[in-house]
Structure formats: C-alpha cells, structure tokens
PDB file of N, CA and C in Angstrom:
ATOM      1  N   MET A   1     -40.101 121.911  -2.066  1.00  0.00           N
ATOM      2  CA  MET A   1     -41.440 121.412  -2.246  1.00  0.00           C
ATOM      3  C   MET A   1     -41.450 120.169  -3.138  1.00  0.00           C
ATOM      4  N   ALA A   2     -40.401 119.988  -3.965  1.00  0.00           N
ATOM      5  CA  ALA A   2     -40.348 118.842  -4.872  1.00  0.00           C
ATOM      6  C   ALA A   2     -40.204 117.539  -4.113  1.00  0.00           C
ATOM      7  N   ARG A   3     -39.669 117.597  -2.906  1.00  0.00           N
ATOM      8  CA  ARG A   3     -39.481 116.373  -2.129  1.00  0.00           C
ATOM      9  C   ARG A   3     -40.791 115.871  -1.529  1.00  0.00           C
ATOM     10  N   LEU A   4     -41.769 116.710  -1.365  1.00  0.00           N
ATOM     11  CA  LEU A   4     -43.027 116.308  -0.753  1.00  0.00           C
ATOM     12  C   LEU A   4     -43.702 115.174  -1.514  1.00  0.00           C
ATOM     13  N   PRO A   5     -43.826 115.235  -2.861  1.00  0.00           N
ATOM     14  CA  PRO A   5     -44.443 114.111  -3.571  1.00  0.00           C
ATOM     15  C   PRO A   5     -43.666 112.803  -3.394  1.00  0.00           C
ATOM     16  N   ILE A   6     -42.346 112.897  -3.337  1.00  0.00           N
ATOM     17  CA  ILE A   6     -41.533 111.691  -3.165  1.00  0.00           C
ATOM     18  C   ILE A   6     -41.773 111.097  -1.787  1.00  0.00           C
ATOM     19  N   VAL A   7     -41.823 111.923  -0.778  1.00  0.00           N
ATOM     20  CA  VAL A   7     -42.063 111.451   0.586  1.00  0.00           C
ATOM     21  C   VAL A   7     -43.463 110.857   0.686  1.00  0.00           C
ATOM     22  N   LEU A   8     -44.446 111.513   0.067  1.00  0.00           N
ATOM     23  CA  LEU A   8     -45.807 110.981   0.079  1.00  0.00           C
ATOM     24  C   LEU A   8     -45.879 109.640  -0.649  1.00  0.00           C
ATOM     25  N   ALA A   9     -45.192 109.545  -1.778  1.00  0.00           N
ATOM     26  CA  ALA A   9     -45.190 108.289  -2.526  1.00  0.00           C
ATOM     27  C   ALA A   9     -44.552 107.177  -1.703  1.00  0.00           C
ATOM     28  N   ALA A  10     -43.462 107.502  -1.018  1.00  0.00           N
ATOM     29  CA  ALA A  10     -42.789 106.502  -0.180  1.00  0.00           C
ATOM     30  C   ALA A  10     -43.696 106.067   0.963  1.00  0.00           C
ATOM     31  N   ALA A  11     -44.380 107.022   1.571  1.00  0.00           N
ATOM     32  CA  ALA A  11     -45.284 106.695   2.675  1.00  0.00           C
ATOM     33  C   ALA A  11     -46.433 105.825   2.193  1.00  0.00           C
ATOM     34  N   CYS A  12     -46.976 106.134   1.020  1.00  0.00           N
ATOM     35  CA  CYS A  12     -48.070 105.328   0.465  1.00  0.00           C
ATOM     36  C   CYS A  12     -47.593 103.912   0.146  1.00  0.00           C
ATOM     37  N   ALA A  13     -46.418 103.818  -0.452  1.00  0.00           N
ATOM     38  CA  ALA A  13     -45.885 102.493  -0.798  1.00  0.00           C
ATOM     39  C   ALA A  13     -45.641 101.667   0.463  1.00  0.00           C
ATOM     40  N   ALA A  14     -45.103 102.290   1.489  1.00  0.00           N
ATOM     41  CA  ALA A  14     -44.855 101.566   2.747  1.00  0.00           C
ATOM     42  C   ALA A  14     -46.167 101.095   3.358  1.00  0.00           C
ATOM     43  N   THR A  15     -47.184 101.924   3.255  1.00  0.00           N
ATOM     44  CA  THR A  15     -48.498 101.544   3.777  1.00  0.00           C
ATOM     45  C   THR A  15     -49.059 100.365   3.005  1.00  0.00           C
ATOM     46  N   LEU A  16     -48.910 100.383   1.683  1.00  0.00           N
ATOM     47  CA  LEU A  16     -49.415  99.284   0.860  1.00  0.00           C
ATOM     48  C   LEU A  16     -48.698  97.983   1.171  1.00  0.00           C
ATOM     49  N   VAL A  17     -47.385  98.051   1.345  1.00  0.00           N
ATOM     50  CA  VAL A  17     -46.607  96.846   1.653  1.00  0.00           C
ATOM     51  C   VAL A  17     -47.045  96.281   2.997  1.00  0.00           C
ATOM     52  N   SER A  18     -47.182  97.133   4.010  1.00  0.00           N
ATOM     53  CA  SER A  18     -47.577  96.625   5.324  1.00  0.00           C
ATOM     54  C   SER A  18     -49.007  96.110   5.304  1.00  0.00           C
ATOM     55  N   ALA A  19     -49.879  96.734   4.510  1.00  0.00           N
ATOM     56  CA  ALA A  19     -51.264  96.264   4.408  1.00  0.00           C
ATOM     57  C   ALA A  19     -51.330  94.898   3.747  1.00  0.00           C
ATOM     58  N   ALA A  20     -50.468  94.683   2.770  1.00  0.00           N
ATOM     59  CA  ALA A  20     -50.458  93.384   2.081  1.00  0.00           C
ATOM     60  C   ALA A  20     -50.108  92.256   3.039  1.00  0.00           C
ATOM     61  N   PHE A  21     -49.192  92.504   3.961  1.00  0.00           N
ATOM     62  CA  PHE A  21     -48.800  91.469   4.902  1.00  0.00           C
ATOM     63  C   PHE A  21     -49.778  91.340   6.054  1.00  0.00           C
ATOM     64  N   ALA A  22     -50.608  92.343   6.262  1.00  0.00           N
ATOM     65  CA  ALA A  22     -51.572  92.293   7.345  1.00  0.00           C
ATOM     66  C   ALA A  22     -52.817  91.488   6.962  1.00  0.00           C
ATOM     67  N   GLN A  23     -52.964  91.189   5.689  1.00  0.00           N
ATOM     68  CA  GLN A  23     -54.133  90.446   5.235  1.00  0.00           C
ATOM     69  C   GLN A  23     -54.097  89.020   5.774  1.00  0.00           C
ATOM     70  N   ALA A  24     -55.286  88.496   5.973  1.00  0.00           N
ATOM     71  CA  ALA A  24     -55.388  87.109   6.427  1.00  0.00           C
ATOM     72  C   ALA A  24     -54.860  86.182   5.334  1.00  0.00           C
ATOM     73  N   PRO A  25     -54.189  85.111   5.722  1.00  0.00           N
ATOM     74  CA  PRO A  25     -53.686  84.175   4.707  1.00  0.00           C
ATOM     75  C   PRO A  25     -54.849  83.499   3.979  1.00  0.00           C
ATOM     76  N   ALA A  26     -54.582  83.140   2.757  1.00  0.00           N
ATOM     77  CA  ALA A  26     -55.594  82.445   1.958  1.00  0.00           C
ATOM     78  C   ALA A  26     -55.908  81.097   2.599  1.00  0.00           C
ATOM     79  N   ALA A  27     -57.139  80.690   2.444  1.00  0.00           N
ATOM     80  CA  ALA A  27     -57.544  79.385   2.973  1.00  0.00           C
ATOM     81  C   ALA A  27     -56.813  78.281   2.219  1.00  0.00           C
ATOM     82  N   ALA A  28     -56.426  77.280   2.934  1.00  0.00           N
ATOM     83  CA  ALA A  28     -55.746  76.145   2.305  1.00  0.00           C
ATOM     84  C   ALA A  28     -56.737  75.396   1.415  1.00  0.00           C
ATOM     85  N   PRO A  29     -56.262  74.914   0.279  1.00  0.00           N
ATOM     86  CA  PRO A  29     -57.164  74.159  -0.595  1.00  0.00           C
ATOM     87  C   PRO A  29     -57.594  72.852   0.071  1.00  0.00           C
ATOM     88  N   ALA A  30     -58.756  72.400  -0.306  1.00  0.00           N
ATOM     89  CA  ALA A  30     -59.258  71.137   0.233  1.00  0.00           C
ATOM     90  C   ALA A  30     -58.379  69.979  -0.239  1.00  0.00           C
ATOM     91  N   VAL A  31     -58.118  69.068   0.646  1.00  0.00           N
ATOM     92  CA  VAL A  31     -57.298  67.897   0.321  1.00  0.00           C
ATOM     93  C   VAL A  31     -58.162  66.664   0.516  1.00  0.00           C
ATOM     94  N   ALA A  32     -58.248  65.883  -0.522  1.00  0.00           N
ATOM     95  CA  ALA A  32     -59.057  64.665  -0.455  1.00  0.00           C
ATOM     96  C   ALA A  32     -58.398  63.654   0.482  1.00  0.00           C
ATOM     97  N   PRO A  33     -59.184  62.982   1.295  1.00  0.00           N
ATOM     98  CA  PRO A  33     -58.616  61.933   2.143  1.00  0.00           C
ATOM     99  C   PRO A  33     -58.216  60.735   1.269  1.00  0.00           C
ATOM    100  N   HIS A  34     -57.437  59.870   1.822  1.00  0.00           N
ATOM    101  CA  HIS A  34     -57.039  58.681   1.052  1.00  0.00           C
ATOM    102  C   HIS A  34     -58.282  57.826   0.756  1.00  0.00           C
ATOM    103  N   SER A  35     -58.158  57.044  -0.267  1.00  0.00           N
ATOM    104  CA  SER A  35     -59.283  56.175  -0.649  1.00  0.00           C
ATOM    105  C   SER A  35     -58.945  54.706  -0.429  1.00  0.00           C
ATOM    106  N   CYS A  36     -57.955  54.453   0.410  1.00  0.00           N
ATOM    107  CA  CYS A  36     -57.526  53.084   0.689  1.00  0.00           C
ATOM    108  C   CYS A  36     -58.551  52.399   1.591  1.00  0.00           C
ATOM    109  N   GLU A  37     -58.904  51.184   1.235  1.00  0.00           N
ATOM    110  CA  GLU A  37     -59.889  50.442   2.015  1.00  0.00           C
ATOM    111  C   GLU A  37     -59.186  49.397   2.877  1.00  0.00           C
ATOM    112  N   LYS A  38     -59.374  49.539   4.178  1.00  0.00           N
ATOM    113  CA  LYS A  38     -58.758  48.603   5.119  1.00  0.00           C
ATOM    114  C   LYS A  38     -59.577  47.314   5.132  1.00  0.00           C
ATOM    115  N   PRO A  39     -58.913  46.197   4.856  1.00  0.00           N
ATOM    116  CA  PRO A  39     -59.652  44.922   4.869  1.00  0.00           C
ATOM    117  C   PRO A  39     -59.998  44.505   6.295  1.00  0.00           C
ATOM    118  N   GLU A  40     -61.116  43.859   6.418  1.00  0.00           N
ATOM    119  CA  GLU A  40     -61.558  43.393   7.729  1.00  0.00           C
ATOM    120  C   GLU A  40     -60.965  42.016   7.997  1.00  0.00           C
ATOM    121  N   PHE A  41     -60.430  41.871   9.183  1.00  0.00           N
ATOM    122  CA  PHE A  41     -59.859  40.582   9.574  1.00  0.00           C
ATOM    123  C   PHE A  41     -60.976  39.544   9.600  1.00  0.00           C
ATOM    124  N   PRO A  42     -60.744  38.393   8.942  1.00  0.00           N
ATOM    125  CA  PRO A  42     -61.818  37.398   8.843  1.00  0.00           C
ATOM    126  C   PRO A  42     -62.077  36.620  10.131  1.00  0.00           C
ATOM    127  N   GLY A  43     -61.221  36.777  11.115  1.00  0.00           N
ATOM    128  CA  GLY A  43     -61.414  36.065  12.378  1.00  0.00           C
ATOM    129  C   GLY A  43     -60.401  34.941  12.535  1.00  0.00           C
ATOM    130  N   ARG A  44     -60.183  34.542  13.752  1.00  0.00           N
ATOM    131  CA  ARG A  44     -59.195  33.500  14.056  1.00  0.00           C
ATOM    132  C   ARG A  44     -59.607  32.125  13.531  1.00  0.00           C
ATOM    133  N   VAL A  45     -60.873  31.906  13.395  1.00  0.00           N
ATOM    134  CA  VAL A  45     -61.330  30.587  12.961  1.00  0.00           C
ATOM    135  C   VAL A  45     -61.453  30.492  11.437  1.00  0.00           C
ATOM    136  N   ALA A  46     -61.089  31.552  10.751  1.00  0.00           N
ATOM    137  CA  ALA A  46     -61.164  31.525   9.281  1.00  0.00           C
ATOM    138  C   ALA A  46     -60.140  30.533   8.739  1.00  0.00           C
ATOM    139  N   GLY A  47     -60.415  30.039   7.593  1.00  0.00           N
ATOM    140  CA  GLY A  47     -59.501  29.085   6.953  1.00  0.00           C
ATOM    141  C   GLY A  47     -58.242  29.782   6.450  1.00  0.00           C
ATOM    142  N   ASP A  48     -57.257  28.952   6.114  1.00  0.00           N
ATOM    143  CA  ASP A  48     -55.979  29.474   5.623  1.00  0.00           C
ATOM    144  C   ASP A  48     -56.152  30.345   4.383  1.00  0.00           C
ATOM    145  N   ALA A  49     -57.023  29.958   3.480  1.00  0.00           N
ATOM    146  CA  ALA A  49     -57.228  30.731   2.250  1.00  0.00           C
ATOM    147  C   ALA A  49     -57.732  32.141   2.577  1.00  0.00           C
ATOM    148  N   LYS A  50     -58.664  32.256   3.514  1.00  0.00           N
ATOM    149  CA  LYS A  50     -59.193  33.571   3.908  1.00  0.00           C
ATOM    150  C   LYS A  50     -58.115  34.415   4.586  1.00  0.00           C
ATOM    151  N   ILE A  51     -57.294  33.783   5.398  1.00  0.00           N
ATOM    152  CA  ILE A  51     -56.213  34.512   6.078  1.00  0.00           C
ATOM    153  C   ILE A  51     -55.191  34.998   5.052  1.00  0.00           C
ATOM    154  N   ARG A  52     -54.860  34.139   4.079  1.00  0.00           N
ATOM    155  CA  ARG A  52     -53.916  34.553   3.027  1.00  0.00           C
ATOM    156  C   ARG A  52     -54.493  35.708   2.211  1.00  0.00           C
ATOM    157  N   ARG A  53     -55.775  35.627   1.860  1.00  0.00           N
ATOM    158  CA  ARG A  53     -56.421  36.693   1.092  1.00  0.00           C
ATOM    159  C   ARG A  53     -56.397  38.000   1.904  1.00  0.00           C
ATOM    160  N   TRP A  54     -56.725  37.893   3.199  1.00  0.00           N
ATOM    161  CA  TRP A  54     -56.703  39.077   4.058  1.00  0.00           C
ATOM    162  C   TRP A  54     -55.287  39.660   4.142  1.00  0.00           C
ATOM    163  N   THR A  55     -54.287  38.794   4.272  1.00  0.00           N
ATOM    164  CA  THR A  55     -52.894  39.254   4.334  1.00  0.00           C
ATOM    165  C   THR A  55     -52.524  40.009   3.060  1.00  0.00           C
ATOM    166  N   ASN A  56     -52.896  39.453   1.904  1.00  0.00           N
ATOM    167  CA  ASN A  56     -52.599  40.123   0.633  1.00  0.00           C
ATOM    168  C   ASN A  56     -53.357  41.453   0.515  1.00  0.00           C
ATOM    169  N   GLU A  57     -54.608  41.473   0.948  1.00  0.00           N
ATOM    170  CA  GLU A  57     -55.395  42.700   0.905  1.00  0.00           C
ATOM    171  C   GLU A  57     -54.823  43.750   1.863  1.00  0.00           C
ATOM    172  N   PHE A  58     -54.327  43.276   3.016  1.00  0.00           N
ATOM    173  CA  PHE A  58     -53.753  44.219   3.979  1.00  0.00           C
ATOM    174  C   PHE A  58     -52.452  44.807   3.438  1.00  0.00           C
ATOM    175  N   LYS A  59     -51.650  43.991   2.760  1.00  0.00           N
ATOM    176  CA  LYS A  59     -50.415  44.502   2.134  1.00  0.00           C
ATOM    177  C   LYS A  59     -50.762  45.550   1.078  1.00  0.00           C
ATOM    178  N   ALA A  60     -51.791  45.279   0.275  1.00  0.00           N
ATOM    179  CA  ALA A  60     -52.221  46.249  -0.736  1.00  0.00           C
ATOM    180  C   ALA A  60     -52.709  47.537  -0.068  1.00  0.00           C
ATOM    181  N   TYR A  61     -53.401  47.398   1.042  1.00  0.00           N
ATOM    182  CA  TYR A  61     -53.891  48.550   1.801  1.00  0.00           C
ATOM    183  C   TYR A  61     -52.723  49.402   2.294  1.00  0.00           C
ATOM    184  N   THR A  62     -51.705  48.769   2.868  1.00  0.00           N
ATOM    185  CA  THR A  62     -50.567  49.551   3.368  1.00  0.00           C
ATOM    186  C   THR A  62     -49.790  50.203   2.227  1.00  0.00           C
ATOM    187  N   GLU A  63     -49.704  49.523   1.072  1.00  0.00           N
ATOM    188  CA  GLU A  63     -49.045  50.126  -0.090  1.00  0.00           C
ATOM    189  C   GLU A  63     -49.838  51.340  -0.588  1.00  0.00           C
ATOM    190  N   CYS A  64     -51.144  51.237  -0.547  1.00  0.00           N
ATOM    191  CA  CYS A  64     -52.002  52.358  -0.926  1.00  0.00           C
ATOM    192  C   CYS A  64     -51.751  53.547   0.003  1.00  0.00           C
ATOM    193  N   LEU A  65     -51.674  53.291   1.310  1.00  0.00           N
ATOM    194  CA  LEU A  65     -51.409  54.358   2.273  1.00  0.00           C
ATOM    195  C   LEU A  65     -50.041  54.987   2.045  1.00  0.00           C
ATOM    196  N   LYS A  66     -49.049  54.149   1.784  1.00  0.00           N
ATOM    197  CA  LYS A  66     -47.693  54.660   1.521  1.00  0.00           C
ATOM    198  C   LYS A  66     -47.683  55.550   0.285  1.00  0.00           C
ATOM    199  N   ALA A  67     -48.399  55.144  -0.754  1.00  0.00           N
ATOM    200  CA  ALA A  67     -48.463  55.942  -1.980  1.00  0.00           C
ATOM    201  C   ALA A  67     -49.149  57.281  -1.720  1.00  0.00           C
ATOM    202  N   TYR A  68     -50.212  57.263  -0.943  1.00  0.00           N
ATOM    203  CA  TYR A  68     -50.924  58.498  -0.596  1.00  0.00           C
ATOM    204  C   TYR A  68     -49.994  59.442   0.166  1.00  0.00           C
ATOM    205  N   VAL A  69     -49.296  58.916   1.154  1.00  0.00           N
ATOM    206  CA  VAL A  69     -48.383  59.732   1.955  1.00  0.00           C
ATOM    207  C   VAL A  69     -47.267  60.294   1.074  1.00  0.00           C
ATOM    208  N   ALA A  70     -46.713  59.483   0.185  1.00  0.00           N
ATOM    209  CA  ALA A  70     -45.649  59.949  -0.704  1.00  0.00           C
ATOM    210  C   ALA A  70     -46.148  61.070  -1.621  1.00  0.00           C
ATOM    211  N   GLU A  71     -47.356  60.930  -2.123  1.00  0.00           N
ATOM    212  CA  GLU A  71     -47.944  61.967  -2.976  1.00  0.00           C
ATOM    213  C   GLU A  71     -48.134  63.266  -2.190  1.00  0.00           C
ATOM    214  N   ARG A  72     -48.678  63.166  -0.990  1.00  0.00           N
ATOM    215  CA  ARG A  72     -48.894  64.366  -0.158  1.00  0.00           C
ATOM    216  C   ARG A  72     -47.550  65.009   0.176  1.00  0.00           C
ATOM    217  N   LYS A  73     -46.537  64.183   0.502  1.00  0.00           N
ATOM    218  CA  LYS A  73     -45.220  64.713   0.858  1.00  0.00           C
ATOM    219  C   LYS A  73     -44.601  65.451  -0.314  1.00  0.00           C
ATOM    220  N   ALA A  74     -44.741  64.920  -1.526  1.00  0.00           N
ATOM    221  CA  ALA A  74     -44.184  65.582  -2.706  1.00  0.00           C
ATOM    222  C   ALA A  74     -44.825  66.958  -2.899  1.00  0.00           C
ATOM    223  N   ILE A  75     -46.119  67.035  -2.683  1.00  0.00           N
ATOM    224  CA  ILE A  75     -46.819  68.316  -2.813  1.00  0.00           C
ATOM    225  C   ILE A  75     -46.362  69.279  -1.725  1.00  0.00           C
ATOM    226  N   ILE A  76     -46.248  68.791  -0.505  1.00  0.00           N
ATOM    227  CA  ILE A  76     -45.792  69.631   0.609  1.00  0.00           C
ATOM    228  C   ILE A  76     -44.380  70.142   0.341  1.00  0.00           C
ATOM    229  N   ASP A  77     -43.500  69.272  -0.139  1.00  0.00           N
ATOM    230  CA  ASP A  77     -42.123  69.675  -0.422  1.00  0.00           C
ATOM    231  C   ASP A  77     -42.076  70.754  -1.502  1.00  0.00           C
ATOM    232  N   GLU A  78     -42.874  70.591  -2.559  1.00  0.00           N
ATOM    233  CA  GLU A  78     -42.901  71.597  -3.626  1.00  0.00           C
ATOM    234  C   GLU A  78     -43.475  72.912  -3.105  1.00  0.00           C
ATOM    235  N   ASN A  79     -44.520  72.840  -2.281  1.00  0.00           N
ATOM    236  CA  ASN A  79     -45.078  74.060  -1.685  1.00  0.00           C
ATOM    237  C   ASN A  79     -44.033  74.779  -0.841  1.00  0.00           C
ATOM    238  N   ALA A  80     -43.296  74.027  -0.044  1.00  0.00           N
ATOM    239  CA  ALA A  80     -42.258  74.624   0.802  1.00  0.00           C
ATOM    240  C   ALA A  80     -41.169  75.259  -0.059  1.00  0.00           C
ATOM    241  N   LYS A  81     -40.785  74.605  -1.125  1.00  0.00           N
ATOM    242  CA  LYS A  81     -39.764  75.135  -2.035  1.00  0.00           C
ATOM    243  C   LYS A  81     -40.225  76.464  -2.636  1.00  0.00           C
ATOM    244  N   GLN A  82     -41.462  76.512  -3.112  1.00  0.00           N
ATOM    245  CA  GLN A  82     -41.985  77.742  -3.715  1.00  0.00           C
ATOM    246  C   GLN A  82     -42.147  78.850  -2.669  1.00  0.00           C
ATOM    247  N   MET A  83     -42.580  78.480  -1.469  1.00  0.00           N
ATOM    248  CA  MET A  83     -42.718  79.463  -0.395  1.00  0.00           C
ATOM    249  C   MET A  83     -41.357  80.047  -0.033  1.00  0.00           C
ATOM    250  N   ASN A  84     -40.352  79.202   0.095  1.00  0.00           N
ATOM    251  CA  ASN A  84     -39.011  79.675   0.427  1.00  0.00           C
ATOM    252  C   ASN A  84     -38.458  80.582  -0.662  1.00  0.00           C
ATOM    253  N   ALA A  85     -38.757  80.280  -1.918  1.00  0.00           N
ATOM    254  CA  ALA A  85     -38.318  81.142  -3.021  1.00  0.00           C
ATOM    255  C   ALA A  85     -38.989  82.513  -2.928  1.00  0.00           C
ATOM    256  N   ALA A  86     -40.265  82.543  -2.584  1.00  0.00           N
ATOM    257  CA  ALA A  86     -40.975  83.817  -2.449  1.00  0.00           C
ATOM    258  C   ALA A  86     -40.418  84.624  -1.275  1.00  0.00           C
ATOM    259  N   VAL A  87     -40.103  83.954  -0.176  1.00  0.00           N
ATOM    260  CA  VAL A  87     -39.525  84.644   0.983  1.00  0.00           C
ATOM    261  C   VAL A  87     -38.161  85.216   0.618  1.00  0.00           C
ATOM    262  N   ALA A  88     -37.348  84.446  -0.089  1.00  0.00           N
ATOM    263  CA  ALA A  88     -36.029  84.925  -0.500  1.00  0.00           C
ATOM    264  C   ALA A  88     -36.160  86.132  -1.427  1.00  0.00           C
ATOM    265  N   GLU A  89     -37.107  86.066  -2.349  1.00  0.00           N
ATOM    266  CA  GLU A  89     -37.326  87.195  -3.257  1.00  0.00           C
ATOM    267  C   GLU A  89     -37.773  88.430  -2.476  1.00  0.00           C
ATOM    268  N   PHE A  90     -38.664  88.229  -1.525  1.00  0.00           N
ATOM    269  CA  PHE A  90     -39.110  89.346  -0.679  1.00  0.00           C
ATOM    270  C   PHE A  90     -37.929  89.941   0.075  1.00  0.00           C
ATOM    271  N   ASN A  91     -37.125  89.079   0.698  1.00  0.00           N
ATOM    272  CA  ASN A  91     -35.985  89.550   1.482  1.00  0.00           C
ATOM    273  C   ASN A  91     -34.967  90.291   0.625  1.00  0.00           C
ATOM    274  N   LYS A  92     -34.873  89.935  -0.639  1.00  0.00           N
ATOM    275  CA  LYS A  92     -33.960  90.622  -1.555  1.00  0.00           C
ATOM    276  C   LYS A  92     -34.579  91.922  -2.059  1.00  0.00           C
ATOM    277  N   SER A  93     -35.863  91.909  -2.323  1.00  0.00           N
ATOM    278  CA  SER A  93     -36.518  93.056  -2.949  1.00  0.00           C
ATOM    279  C   SER A  93     -36.744  94.224  -2.005  1.00  0.00           C
ATOM    280  N   VAL A  94     -37.071  93.970  -0.770  1.00  0.00           N
ATOM    281  CA  VAL A  94     -37.365  95.059   0.162  1.00  0.00           C
ATOM    282  C   VAL A  94     -36.155  95.963   0.382  1.00  0.00           C
ATOM    283  N   PRO A  95     -34.957  95.425   0.624  1.00  0.00           N
ATOM    284  CA  PRO A  95     -33.807  96.330   0.756  1.00  0.00           C
ATOM    285  C   PRO A  95     -33.549  97.134  -0.524  1.00  0.00           C
ATOM    286  N   GLU A  96     -33.759  96.520  -1.692  1.00  0.00           N
ATOM    287  CA  GLU A  96     -33.605  97.248  -2.951  1.00  0.00           C
ATOM    288  C   GLU A  96     -34.599  98.396  -3.023  1.00  0.00           C
ATOM    289  N   TYR A  97     -35.827  98.117  -2.623  1.00  0.00           N
ATOM    290  CA  TYR A  97     -36.865  99.153  -2.604  1.00  0.00           C
ATOM    291  C   TYR A  97     -36.468 100.270  -1.647  1.00  0.00           C
ATOM    292  N   ASN A  98     -36.027  99.906  -0.453  1.00  0.00           N
ATOM    293  CA  ASN A  98     -35.635 100.905   0.536  1.00  0.00           C
ATOM    294  C   ASN A  98     -34.483 101.764   0.039  1.00  0.00           C
ATOM    295  N   GLU A  99     -33.511 101.146  -0.618  1.00  0.00           N
ATOM    296  CA  GLU A  99     -32.381 101.906  -1.175  1.00  0.00           C
ATOM    297  C   GLU A  99     -32.852 102.862  -2.265  1.00  0.00           C
ATOM    298  N   THR A 100     -33.782 102.409  -3.086  1.00  0.00           N
ATOM    299  CA  THR A 100     -34.313 103.276  -4.145  1.00  0.00           C
ATOM    300  C   THR A 100     -35.018 104.474  -3.547  1.00  0.00           C
ATOM    301  N   ILE A 101     -35.846 104.259  -2.561  1.00  0.00           N
ATOM    302  CA  ILE A 101     -36.568 105.350  -1.908  1.00  0.00           C
ATOM    303  C   ILE A 101     -35.577 106.295  -1.244  1.00  0.00           C
ATOM    304  N   LYS A 102     -34.559 105.726  -0.597  1.00  0.00           N
ATOM    305  CA  LYS A 102     -33.555 106.547   0.067  1.00  0.00           C
ATOM    306  C   LYS A 102     -32.814 107.404  -0.954  1.00  0.00           C
ATOM    307  N   SER A 103     -32.478 106.831  -2.101  1.00  0.00           N
ATOM    308  CA  SER A 103     -31.760 107.599  -3.131  1.00  0.00           C
ATOM    309  C   SER A 103     -32.631 108.714  -3.699  1.00  0.00           C
ATOM    310  N   LEU A 104     -33.931 108.518  -3.724  1.00  0.00           N
ATOM    311  CA  LEU A 104     -34.833 109.568  -4.212  1.00  0.00           C
ATOM    312  C   LEU A 104     -34.925 110.723  -3.225  1.00  0.00           C
ATOM    313  N   GLN A 105     -34.685 110.428  -1.964  1.00  0.00           N
ATOM    314  CA  GLN A 105     -34.772 111.467  -0.938  1.00  0.00           C
ATOM    315  C   GLN A 105     -33.484 112.280  -0.831  1.00  0.00           C
ATOM    316  N   ASP A 106     -32.402 111.742  -1.318  1.00  0.00           N
ATOM    317  CA  ASP A 106     -31.106 112.450  -1.243  1.00  0.00           C
ATOM    318  C   ASP A 106     -31.017 113.574  -2.240  1.00  0.00           C
TER     319      ASP A 106
END
C-alpha cells in the first residue's frame, strides 16, 4: 500500500508537466517599427545641390535601417540562445526526473 502514494504522486507530476506544455505560448511582445524617414526624391529637374542633399539623406536613411536590423537581429539571437538553453535544461531534467520516479518505484 506504501507504493500507492508514490504512483499517485508520479501520475500527478506527469499530468502537471504535460499540462504545462499544452498551454498556449505567451504572446510575443510588441516590437516598435523603425523610425527611419525615407527622403523623397526631388525630381530629375532638381539642381545638383538638391540631388546631393537627397543622396546624403538617402545614405543616412539606409544606415538607419541597417542599425534597426542589427538591433533586432541581436535581440533575436539572444532570444534564440536563451530558448536553446531552456530546451537543453528541459532535455536534461526530464530524464533525471524519470529516473528519480523509477527509483522510487523500485
């Protein structure tokens, strides 16, 4: 009769673990769009000074976009690193848990 509480505890724990994974994933946090302003082409008949200014503004615009992408990529990479660490911990912990439960049943 002493094994019954252990078996019940194991069954409850297994149910809790499976329920935790059955939950819907958390909503992704809101991500602000880039704030880079694309310059408007002044037209073919614009003077050289306007074309040069537009060229410089367009270069600044593309640098702004590159910086935004680099920032987002760094966050994505860190998220992936942390997610992979959690998966590895899960993969290591579950067999340990199963072995512990098995040893309690012996």
